[in-house]
């Protein structure tokens, strides 16, 4: 007899130490292998059986206000720590968040992560990745105008990252990033840009990404 999983079955308290103020705190994290992906949108926004992992991906130090995606929370240079202490912490107002993160709270945390990334002069790709998460969260709220604002920020940052930075970008290789740029451009009605970034994917990818690229190509051709 199968058992339906609940958020409490999948989440656990993970301990972090803030690299800025050395405060130790816990934040909810998702147990590996417990949360099944069911489907994904055209731009690879994955839909899960129980919990959207993005809800718990922005880690906020409740003491000093430093915030970052979980993948690079502890990765700060001494100069970046100095900038956070000088420009983030003095303006930070402590917030109380519920045990289980809502979409609106996740947006707030990702926006704080974006501020920290800008202050620490993070890479274009990192900031674009955060913006992409924010756009997807607004999609879940059906807030189309806000979604488009952050999709534009994401696509511009990803393009700059492809031109100037090394890959992979977190879990995205260069071809997957090109595909996402094409998919976002298609969503925003920029079919010329969509075709430009899709061409490299069509020639150099294989497997599921190639299949997605071929499907996207057909969708683009219908509008151009």
Coordinates of N, CA and C in Angstrom, one line a residue:
X1 N 0.8 -1.2 0.0 CA 0.0 0.0 0.0 C 0.9 1.2 0.0
X2 N 0.7 2.1 -1.0 CA 1.5 3.3 -1.1 C 1.1 4.4 -0.1
X3 N 2.0 5.2 0.3 CA 1.7 6.2 1.3 C 2.0 7.6 0.6
X4 N 1.1 8.5 0.8 CA 1.2 9.8 0.2 C 2.2 10.6 1.0
X5 N 3.2 11.2 0.4 CA 4.2 12.0 1.1 C 3.7 13.4 1.4
X6 N 4.1 13.9 2.5 CA 3.7 15.3 2.9 C 5.0 16.1 3.0
X7 N 4.8 17.5 3.0 CA 6.0 18.3 3.2 C 6.9 17.9 4.4
X8 N 6.3 17.5 5.5 CA 7.1 17.1 6.6 C 7.9 15.9 6.4
X9 N 7.5 15.0 5.5 CA 8.2 13.8 5.2 C 9.5 14.1 4.3
X10 N 9.4 15.2 3.6 CA 10.4 15.5 2.6 C 11.4 16.6 3.2
X11 N 11.0 17.4 4.0 CA 11.8 18.5 4.5 C 12.5 18.1 5.8
X12 N 13.7 18.7 6.0 CA 14.4 18.5 7.3 C 15.2 19.8 7.6
X13 N 15.6 20.0 8.8 CA 16.3 21.2 9.2 C 17.8 21.0 9.0
X14 N 18.3 21.8 8.1 CA 19.7 21.8 7.7 C 20.4 22.9 8.4
X15 N 21.6 22.7 9.0 CA 22.3 23.7 9.7 C 23.3 24.4 8.8
X16 N 23.3 25.7 8.9 CA 24.2 26.6 8.1 C 25.0 27.5 9.1
X17 N 26.2 27.8 8.7 CA 27.0 28.9 9.4 C 27.2 30.0 8.5
X18 N 26.7 31.2 8.9 CA 26.8 32.3 8.0 C 28.3 32.7 7.8
X19 N 28.7 32.9 6.6 CA 30.1 33.3 6.3 C 30.4 34.8 6.6
X20 N 29.3 35.5 6.9 CA 29.5 37.0 7.2 C 29.6 37.2 8.7
X21 N 28.6 36.7 9.4 CA 28.6 37.0 10.9 C 28.9 35.7 11.8
X22 N 29.0 34.5 11.1 CA 29.3 33.3 11.8 C 28.2 32.8 12.7
X23 N 27.0 33.3 12.5 CA 25.8 32.9 13.2 C 25.4 31.5 12.6
X24 N 25.1 30.6 13.5 CA 24.6 29.2 13.1 C 23.1 29.2 13.2
X25 N 22.5 28.7 12.2 CA 21.0 28.7 12.2 C 20.6 27.5 11.3
X26 N 19.3 27.2 11.4 CA 18.8 26.1 10.5 C 17.8 26.6 9.5
X27 N 17.7 26.0 8.4 CA 16.8 26.3 7.3 C 16.3 25.0 6.7
X28 N 15.0 25.0 6.3 CA 14.4 23.8 5.7 C 15.1 23.4 4.4
X29 N 15.4 22.1 4.3 CA 16.0 21.6 3.0 C 15.3 20.3 2.6
X30 N 15.4 19.9 1.4 CA 14.7 18.8 0.9 C 15.5 17.5 0.9
X31 N 15.0 16.5 1.4 CA 15.7 15.2 1.4 C 15.9 14.7 0.0
X32 N 17.1 14.2 -0.3 CA 17.5 13.7 -1.6 C 16.6 12.5 -2.0
X33 N 16.1 12.5 -3.2 CA 15.4 11.3 -3.7 C 13.9 11.2 -3.2
X34 N 13.5 12.2 -2.4 CA 12.1 12.1 -1.9 C 11.1 12.8 -2.7
X35 N 11.5 13.7 -3.6 CA 10.6 14.6 -4.2 C 10.6 14.4 -5.7
X36 N 9.6 13.7 -6.3 CA 9.6 13.3 -7.7 C 9.2 14.4 -8.6
X37 N 10.0 14.6 -9.7 CA 9.7 15.6 -10.7 C 8.6 15.0 -11.6
X38 N 7.6 15.7 -11.9 CA 6.5 15.2 -12.7 C 6.5 15.7 -14.1
X39 N 6.8 17.0 -14.3 CA 6.8 17.6 -15.6 C 7.6 18.8 -15.6
X40 N 7.8 19.5 -16.8 CA 8.5 20.8 -16.8 C 7.9 21.7 -17.9
X41 N 8.0 23.0 -17.6 CA 7.5 24.0 -18.6 C 8.5 24.1 -19.7
X42 N 8.2 24.9 -20.7 CA 9.0 25.0 -21.9 C 10.4 25.5 -21.6
X43 N 10.6 26.3 -20.5 CA 11.9 26.8 -20.1 C 12.5 26.0 -19.0
X44 N 12.1 24.8 -18.9 CA 12.6 23.8 -17.9 C 12.3 24.1 -16.5
X45 N 11.3 24.9 -16.2 CA 10.8 25.0 -14.8 C 10.1 23.7 -14.4
X46 N 10.7 23.0 -13.5 CA 10.3 21.6 -13.2 C 9.1 21.7 -12.2
X47 N 8.1 20.8 -12.4 CA 7.0 20.6 -11.5 C 7.2 19.4 -10.7
X48 N 7.0 19.4 -9.4 CA 7.3 18.3 -8.5 C 6.0 17.8 -7.8
X49 N 6.1 16.5 -7.4 CA 5.0 15.8 -6.8 C 4.5 16.5 -5.5
X50 N 5.4 16.9 -4.6 CA 5.0 17.4 -3.3 C 5.4 18.8 -3.1
X51 N 6.7 19.1 -3.3 CA 7.2 20.5 -2.9 C 8.0 21.0 -4.1
X52 N 7.8 22.3 -4.3 CA 8.7 23.0 -5.3 C 10.0 23.4 -4.6
X53 N 11.1 22.8 -5.0 CA 12.4 23.0 -4.3 C 12.8 24.4 -4.3
X54 N 12.4 25.2 -5.2 CA 12.8 26.6 -5.3 C 12.3 27.4 -4.0
X55 N 11.2 26.9 -3.4 CA 10.7 27.6 -2.2 C 11.8 27.6 -1.1
X56 N 12.7 26.6 -1.1 CA 13.6 26.5 -0.1 C 15.1 26.7 -0.5
X57 N 15.3 27.3 -1.7 CA 16.6 27.4 -2.2 C 17.3 28.7 -1.9
X58 N 16.6 29.7 -1.4 CA 17.3 30.9 -1.0 C 17.5 30.9 0.6
X59 N 18.7 30.9 1.0 CA 19.0 30.8 2.4 C 19.3 32.2 3.0
X60 N 18.6 32.5 4.0 CA 18.7 33.9 4.6 C 19.3 33.7 6.0
X61 N 20.4 34.4 6.3 CA 20.9 34.5 7.7 C 20.0 35.4 8.5
X62 N 19.3 34.9 9.5 CA 18.3 35.8 10.2 C 19.0 36.8 11.1
X63 N 20.3 36.7 11.2 CA 21.1 37.6 12.1 C 21.6 38.9 11.3
X64 N 22.2 38.7 10.2 CA 22.8 39.8 9.5 C 22.2 40.2 8.2
X65 N 21.3 39.3 7.6 CA 20.6 39.6 6.4 C 21.2 39.1 5.1
X66 N 22.4 38.5 5.3 CA 23.0 38.0 4.1 C 22.2 36.8 3.5
X67 N 22.0 36.8 2.2 CA 21.1 35.8 1.6 C 21.7 35.3 0.3
X68 N 21.6 34.0 0.1 CA 22.2 33.4 -1.1 C 21.5 32.1 -1.5
X69 N 21.6 31.7 -2.7 CA 21.1 30.4 -3.0 C 21.9 29.3 -2.3
X70 N 21.3 28.2 -1.9 CA 22.0 27.2 -1.1 C 23.3 26.7 -1.7
X71 N 23.3 26.7 -3.1 CA 24.5 26.1 -3.8 C 25.8 26.9 -3.5
X72 N 25.7 28.1 -3.2 CA 26.9 28.9 -3.0 C 26.8 29.8 -1.7
X73 N 26.0 29.4 -0.8 CA 25.8 30.2 0.4 C 27.1 30.5 1.2
X74 N 28.0 29.6 1.2 CA 29.2 29.7 2.0 C 30.4 30.3 1.2
X75 N 30.2 30.5 0.0 CA 31.3 30.9 -0.9 C 31.4 32.4 -1.0
X76 N 32.1 33.0 -0.1 CA 32.3 34.5 -0.1 C 33.8 34.8 0.0
X77 N 34.3 35.8 -0.7 CA 35.7 36.3 -0.5 C 35.7 37.3 0.6
X78 N 36.8 37.6 1.2 CA 36.9 38.6 2.3 C 36.4 40.0 1.9
X79 N 36.6 40.4 0.6 CA 36.1 41.7 0.2 C 34.6 41.7 0.1
X80 N 34.0 40.5 -0.3 CA 32.6 40.4 -0.4 C 31.9 40.4 0.9
X81 N 32.5 39.8 1.9 CA 32.0 39.8 3.3 C 32.0 41.3 3.8
X82 N 33.0 42.0 3.5 CA 33.1 43.4 3.9 C 32.0 44.2 3.3
X83 N 31.7 44.0 2.0 CA 30.6 44.7 1.3 C 29.3 44.4 1.9
X84 N 29.0 43.1 2.2 CA 27.8 42.7 2.8 C 27.6 43.4 4.2
X85 N 28.7 43.4 5.0 CA 28.6 44.0 6.3 C 28.3 45.5 6.2
X86 N 28.9 46.1 5.2 CA 28.7 47.6 5.1 C 27.4 48.0 4.5
X87 N 26.9 47.2 3.5 CA 25.8 47.6 2.7 C 24.5 46.8 2.9
X88 N 24.6 45.6 3.4 CA 23.4 44.8 3.6 C 22.9 44.8 5.1
X89 N 23.8 44.5 6.0 CA 23.5 44.3 7.4 C 22.9 45.5 8.0
X90 N 23.4 46.8 7.8 CA 22.8 47.9 8.4 C 21.4 48.2 8.0
X91 N 21.0 47.8 6.8 CA 19.6 48.0 6.3 C 18.7 46.9 6.6
X92 N 19.2 45.8 7.1 CA 18.4 44.6 7.2 C 17.4 44.7 8.4
X93 N 16.2 44.4 8.1 CA 15.2 44.3 9.2 C 14.7 42.9 9.4
X94 N 14.9 42.3 10.5 CA 14.6 40.9 10.8 C 13.1 40.6 10.5
X95 N 12.9 39.5 9.9 CA 11.6 39.0 9.5 C 11.3 37.7 10.1
X96 N 10.0 37.4 10.3 CA 9.6 36.1 10.8 C 8.9 35.4 9.7
X97 N 9.4 34.2 9.3 CA 8.8 33.4 8.2 C 8.2 32.2 8.8
X98 N 7.2 31.7 8.1 CA 6.5 30.5 8.6 C 7.4 29.3 8.4
X99 N 7.1 28.2 9.1 CA 7.9 27.0 9.0 C 8.0 26.5 7.5
X100 N 6.8 26.5 6.9 CA 6.7 26.0 5.5 C 6.6 27.3 4.6
X101 N 7.6 27.5 3.8 CA 7.7 28.7 3.0 C 6.6 28.9 2.0
X102 N 6.0 30.0 2.0 CA 5.0 30.3 0.9 C 5.7 30.9 -0.3
X103 N 4.9 30.9 -1.4 CA 5.5 31.5 -2.6 C 5.9 32.9 -2.4
X104 N 5.1 33.7 -1.7 CA 5.4 35.1 -1.5 C 6.7 35.3 -0.6
X105 N 6.8 34.4 0.4 CA 8.0 34.5 1.2 C 9.2 34.0 0.4
X106 N 9.1 33.1 -0.4 CA 10.2 32.6 -1.3 C 10.6 33.7 -2.2
X107 N 9.7 34.5 -2.7 CA 10.0 35.6 -3.6 C 10.8 36.7 -2.8
X108 N 10.4 36.9 -1.6 CA 11.1 37.9 -0.8 C 12.6 37.4 -0.5
X109 N 12.7 36.2 -0.2 CA 14.1 35.6 0.1 C 14.9 35.7 -1.2
X110 N 14.4 35.3 -2.3 CA 15.1 35.4 -3.6 C 15.5 36.8 -3.9
X111 N 14.6 37.8 -3.6 CA 14.9 39.2 -3.9 C 16.1 39.6 -3.0
X112 N 16.1 39.2 -1.7 CA 17.2 39.5 -0.8 C 18.5 38.8 -1.3
X113 N 18.4 37.6 -1.9 CA 19.5 36.9 -2.4 C 20.1 37.7 -3.6
X114 N 19.2 38.3 -4.4 CA 19.6 39.1 -5.6 C 20.3 40.4 -5.1
X115 N 19.8 41.0 -4.0 CA 20.5 42.2 -3.5 C 21.9 41.8 -3.0
X116 N 22.0 40.7 -2.3 CA 23.3 40.3 -1.8 C 24.2 40.0 -2.9
X117 N 23.7 39.4 -4.0 CA 24.6 39.1 -5.1 C 25.0 40.3 -5.8
X118 N 24.2 41.3 -5.9 CA 24.6 42.6 -6.6 C 25.6 43.3 -5.7
X119 N 25.4 43.3 -4.4 CA 26.3 44.0 -3.5 C 27.7 43.3 -3.5
X120 N 27.7 42.0 -3.5 CA 29.0 41.3 -3.5 C 29.6 41.2 -4.9
X121 N 28.9 41.8 -5.9 CA 29.4 41.9 -7.3 C 29.5 40.4 -7.8
X122 N 28.4 39.7 -7.6 CA 28.4 38.3 -8.1 C 28.3 38.3 -9.6
X123 N 28.5 37.1 -10.2 CA 28.6 37.0 -11.6 C 27.2 37.2 -12.2
X124 N 27.2 37.5 -13.5 CA 26.0 37.7 -14.3 C 25.1 36.5 -14.2
X125 N 25.8 35.3 -14.3 CA 25.0 34.1 -14.4 C 24.3 33.8 -13.0
X126 N 24.9 34.1 -11.9 CA 24.3 33.9 -10.6 C 23.1 34.8 -10.5
X127 N 23.2 36.1 -10.8 CA 22.1 37.0 -10.7 C 21.0 36.6 -11.7
X128 N 21.3 36.1 -12.9 CA 20.3 35.7 -13.8 C 19.6 34.5 -13.3
X129 N 20.3 33.5 -12.7 CA 19.7 32.3 -12.2 C 18.7 32.7 -11.1
X130 N 19.0 33.6 -10.2 CA 18.1 34.1 -9.2 C 16.9 34.7 -9.8
X131 N 17.1 35.6 -10.8 CA 16.0 36.2 -11.5 C 15.1 35.2 -12.1
X132 N 15.6 34.1 -12.7 CA 14.8 33.1 -13.3 C 14.0 32.4 -12.3
X133 N 14.5 32.1 -11.1 CA 13.7 31.6 -10.0 C 12.6 32.5 -9.6
X134 N 12.9 33.8 -9.5 CA 11.8 34.7 -9.1 C 10.7 34.8 -10.2
X135 N 11.1 34.7 -11.5 CA 10.1 34.7 -12.5 C 9.2 33.5 -12.4
X136 N 9.8 32.3 -12.2 CA 9.0 31.1 -12.0 C 8.1 31.2 -10.9
X137 N 8.5 31.7 -9.8 CA 7.6 31.9 -8.6 C 6.5 32.8 -8.9
X138 N 6.7 33.9 -9.6 CA 5.6 34.8 -10.0 C 4.7 34.0 -11.0
X139 N 5.2 33.1 -11.8 CA 4.4 32.3 -12.7 C 3.4 31.5 -11.9
X140 N 3.8 31.0 -10.8 CA 2.9 30.2 -9.9 C 1.8 31.0 -9.3
X141 N 2.1 32.3 -9.2 CA 1.1 33.3 -8.6 C 0.2 33.8 -9.8
X142 N 0.5 33.5 -11.0 CA -0.1 34.0 -12.2 C 0.0 35.5 -12.3
X143 N 1.2 36.0 -11.8 CA 1.5 37.4 -11.8 C 2.3 37.7 -13.1
X144 N 1.6 37.8 -14.2 CA 2.3 37.8 -15.5 C 3.2 38.9 -15.7
X145 N 2.8 40.1 -15.3 CA 3.7 41.3 -15.5 C 5.0 41.2 -14.8
X146 N 4.9 40.7 -13.5 CA 6.1 40.5 -12.7 C 7.0 39.4 -13.3
X147 N 6.3 38.4 -13.7 CA 7.1 37.3 -14.3 C 7.9 37.7 -15.5
X148 N 7.2 38.5 -16.4 CA 7.9 39.0 -17.6 C 9.1 39.9 -17.2
X149 N 9.0 40.8 -16.2 CA 10.1 41.6 -15.8 C 11.3 40.8 -15.4
X150 N 11.1 39.7 -14.7 CA 12.2 38.9 -14.2 C 12.7 38.0 -15.3
X151 N 11.8 37.6 -16.2 CA 12.3 36.8 -17.4 C 13.2 37.6 -18.2
X152 N 12.9 38.9 -18.4 CA 13.8 39.8 -19.2 C 15.1 39.9 -18.5
X153 N 15.1 40.1 -17.2 CA 16.4 40.2 -16.4 C 17.2 38.9 -16.5
X154 N 16.5 37.8 -16.5 CA 17.1 36.5 -16.5 C 17.8 36.3 -17.9
X155 N 17.0 36.5 -18.9 CA 17.5 36.2 -20.3 C 18.7 37.2 -20.6
X156 N 18.7 38.4 -20.2 CA 19.8 39.3 -20.4 C 21.0 38.9 -19.7
X157 N 20.9 38.4 -18.4 CA 22.0 38.0 -17.6 C 22.6 36.7 -18.1
X158 N 21.7 35.8 -18.6 CA 22.2 34.5 -19.1 C 23.0 34.7 -20.4
X159 N 22.6 35.7 -21.2 CA 23.3 36.0 -22.4 C 24.7 36.5 -22.1
X160 N 24.8 37.4 -21.1 CA 26.1 38.0 -20.7 C 26.9 36.9 -20.1
X161 N 26.3 36.0 -19.4 CA 27.1 34.9 -18.8 C 27.7 34.0 -19.9
X162 N 26.9 33.6 -20.9 CA 27.4 32.8 -22.0 C 28.6 33.4 -22.7
X163 N 28.6 34.8 -22.8 CA 29.7 35.5 -23.5 C 30.9 35.7 -22.6
X164 N 30.8 35.7 -21.3 CA 31.9 36.2 -20.5 C 32.3 35.2 -19.4
X165 N 31.5 34.2 -19.1 CA 31.8 33.4 -17.9 C 31.9 31.9 -18.2
X166 N 32.6 31.2 -17.3 CA 32.8 29.8 -17.4 C 31.5 29.0 -17.0
X167 N 31.3 27.9 -17.7 CA 30.2 27.0 -17.3 C 30.7 25.7 -16.8
X168 N 30.0 24.9 -16.0 CA 28.5 25.1 -15.8 C 28.2 26.2 -14.8
X169 N 26.9 26.7 -15.0 CA 26.3 27.6 -14.1 C 25.4 26.9 -13.1
X170 N 25.9 26.6 -11.9 CA 25.2 25.7 -11.0 C 25.0 24.4 -11.7
X171 N 23.8 24.0 -12.0 CA 23.5 22.8 -12.7 C 23.2 22.9 -14.1
X172 N 23.5 24.0 -14.7 CA 23.3 24.3 -16.1 C 24.6 24.3 -17.0
X173 N 24.6 23.5 -18.0 CA 25.7 23.6 -18.9 C 25.4 24.7 -20.0
X174 N 26.4 24.9 -20.9 CA 26.2 26.0 -21.8 C 25.0 25.8 -22.8
X175 N 24.9 24.5 -23.3 CA 23.8 24.2 -24.2 C 22.5 24.3 -23.6
X176 N 22.3 23.9 -22.4 CA 21.1 24.0 -21.7 C 20.7 25.4 -21.4
X177 N 21.7 26.2 -21.1 CA 21.5 27.7 -20.9 C 21.0 28.3 -22.2
X178 N 21.7 27.9 -23.3 CA 21.2 28.5 -24.6 C 19.8 28.1 -24.9
X179 N 19.4 26.9 -24.6 CA 18.1 26.4 -24.8 C 17.1 27.3 -23.9
X180 N 17.4 27.5 -22.7 CA 16.6 28.3 -21.8 C 16.4 29.7 -22.3
X181 N 17.5 30.3 -22.8 CA 17.5 31.7 -23.4 C 16.5 31.7 -24.6
X182 N 16.6 30.6 -25.4 CA 15.7 30.5 -26.6 C 14.2 30.4 -26.1
X183 N 14.0 29.5 -25.1 CA 12.6 29.3 -24.6 C 12.1 30.6 -24.0
X184 N 12.9 31.3 -23.2 CA 12.4 32.5 -22.6 C 12.1 33.6 -23.7
X185 N 13.0 33.7 -24.7 CA 12.8 34.6 -25.8 C 11.5 34.3 -26.5
X186 N 11.3 33.0 -26.7 CA 10.0 32.6 -27.4 C 8.8 33.1 -26.6
X187 N 8.9 32.8 -25.3 CA 7.8 33.2 -24.4 C 7.5 34.7 -24.4
X188 N 8.6 35.5 -24.5 CA 8.5 37.0 -24.5 C 8.2 37.5 -25.9
X189 N 8.1 36.6 -26.9 CA 7.7 37.1 -28.3 C 8.9 37.5 -29.1
X190 N 10.1 37.3 -28.6 CA 11.3 37.6 -29.4 C 11.8 36.4 -30.2
X191 N 11.2 36.2 -31.3 CA 11.4 35.0 -32.1 C 12.7 35.0 -32.8
X192 N 13.3 36.1 -33.1 CA 14.6 36.2 -33.7 C 15.6 35.7 -32.8
X193 N 15.6 36.2 -31.6 CA 16.6 35.8 -30.5 C 16.4 34.3 -30.2
X194 N 15.1 33.9 -30.2 CA 14.8 32.5 -29.9 C 15.5 31.6 -30.9
X195 N 15.4 31.9 -32.2 CA 16.0 31.1 -33.3 C 17.6 31.2 -33.2
X196 N 18.1 32.3 -32.9 CA 19.6 32.5 -32.8 C 20.2 31.5 -31.7
X197 N 19.6 31.5 -30.6 CA 20.2 30.7 -29.5 C 19.8 29.2 -29.6
X198 N 18.7 28.9 -30.3 CA 18.3 27.5 -30.5 C 19.2 26.8 -31.5
X199 N 19.8 27.5 -32.4 CA 20.5 26.9 -33.5 C 21.7 26.1 -33.0
X200 N 22.4 26.6 -32.0 CA 23.6 25.9 -31.4 C 23.1 24.6 -30.7
X201 N 22.0 24.7 -30.1 CA 21.4 23.5 -29.3 C 21.0 22.4 -30.3
X202 N 20.4 22.8 -31.4 CA 20.0 21.9 -32.4 C 21.1 21.1 -33.0
X203 N 22.2 21.8 -33.2 CA 23.4 21.2 -33.9 C 24.3 20.3 -32.9
X204 N 24.3 20.7 -31.6 CA 25.2 20.1 -30.7 C 24.7 19.3 -29.6
X205 N 23.4 19.3 -29.4 CA 22.8 18.5 -28.3 C 22.3 17.1 -28.8
X206 N 21.9 16.3 -27.8 CA 21.3 15.0 -28.1 C 20.3 14.7 -27.0
X207 N 19.7 13.6 -27.1 CA 18.8 13.1 -26.1 C 17.6 14.0 -25.8
X208 N 17.2 14.2 -24.6 CA 16.0 14.9 -24.2 C 16.1 16.4 -24.6
X209 N 17.3 17.0 -24.4 CA 17.5 18.4 -24.8 C 17.3 18.6 -26.3
X210 N 17.8 17.7 -27.1 CA 17.6 17.8 -28.5 C 16.1 17.6 -28.9
X211 N 15.4 16.8 -28.2 CA 14.0 16.6 -28.5 C 13.2 17.9 -28.1
X212 N 13.6 18.5 -27.0 CA 13.0 19.7 -26.6 C 13.3 20.8 -27.6
X213 N 14.5 20.9 -28.0 CA 14.9 21.9 -29.0 C 14.1 21.8 -30.3
X214 N 13.9 20.5 -30.8 CA 13.1 20.3 -32.0 C 11.7 20.7 -31.8
X215 N 11.1 20.5 -30.7 CA 9.7 20.9 -30.4 C 9.6 22.4 -30.3
X216 N 10.6 23.0 -29.7 CA 10.6 24.5 -29.6 C 10.8 25.1 -31.0
X217 N 11.6 24.5 -31.8 CA 11.8 25.0 -33.2 C 10.5 25.0 -33.9
X218 N 9.7 24.0 -33.8 CA 8.4 24.0 -34.5 C 7.5 25.1 -33.9
X219 N 7.5 25.3 -32.7 CA 6.7 26.4 -32.1 C 7.1 27.8 -32.5
X220 N 8.5 27.9 -32.7 CA 9.0 29.2 -33.2 C 8.6 29.4 -34.6
X221 N 8.7 28.4 -35.4 CA 8.4 28.5 -36.9 C 6.9 28.9 -37.1
X222 N 6.0 28.5 -36.2 CA 4.6 28.8 -36.3 C 4.4 30.3 -36.1
X223 N 5.4 31.0 -35.5 CA 5.2 32.5 -35.2 C 6.1 33.3 -36.0
X224 N 6.8 32.8 -37.0 CA 7.8 33.6 -37.7 C 7.7 33.3 -39.2

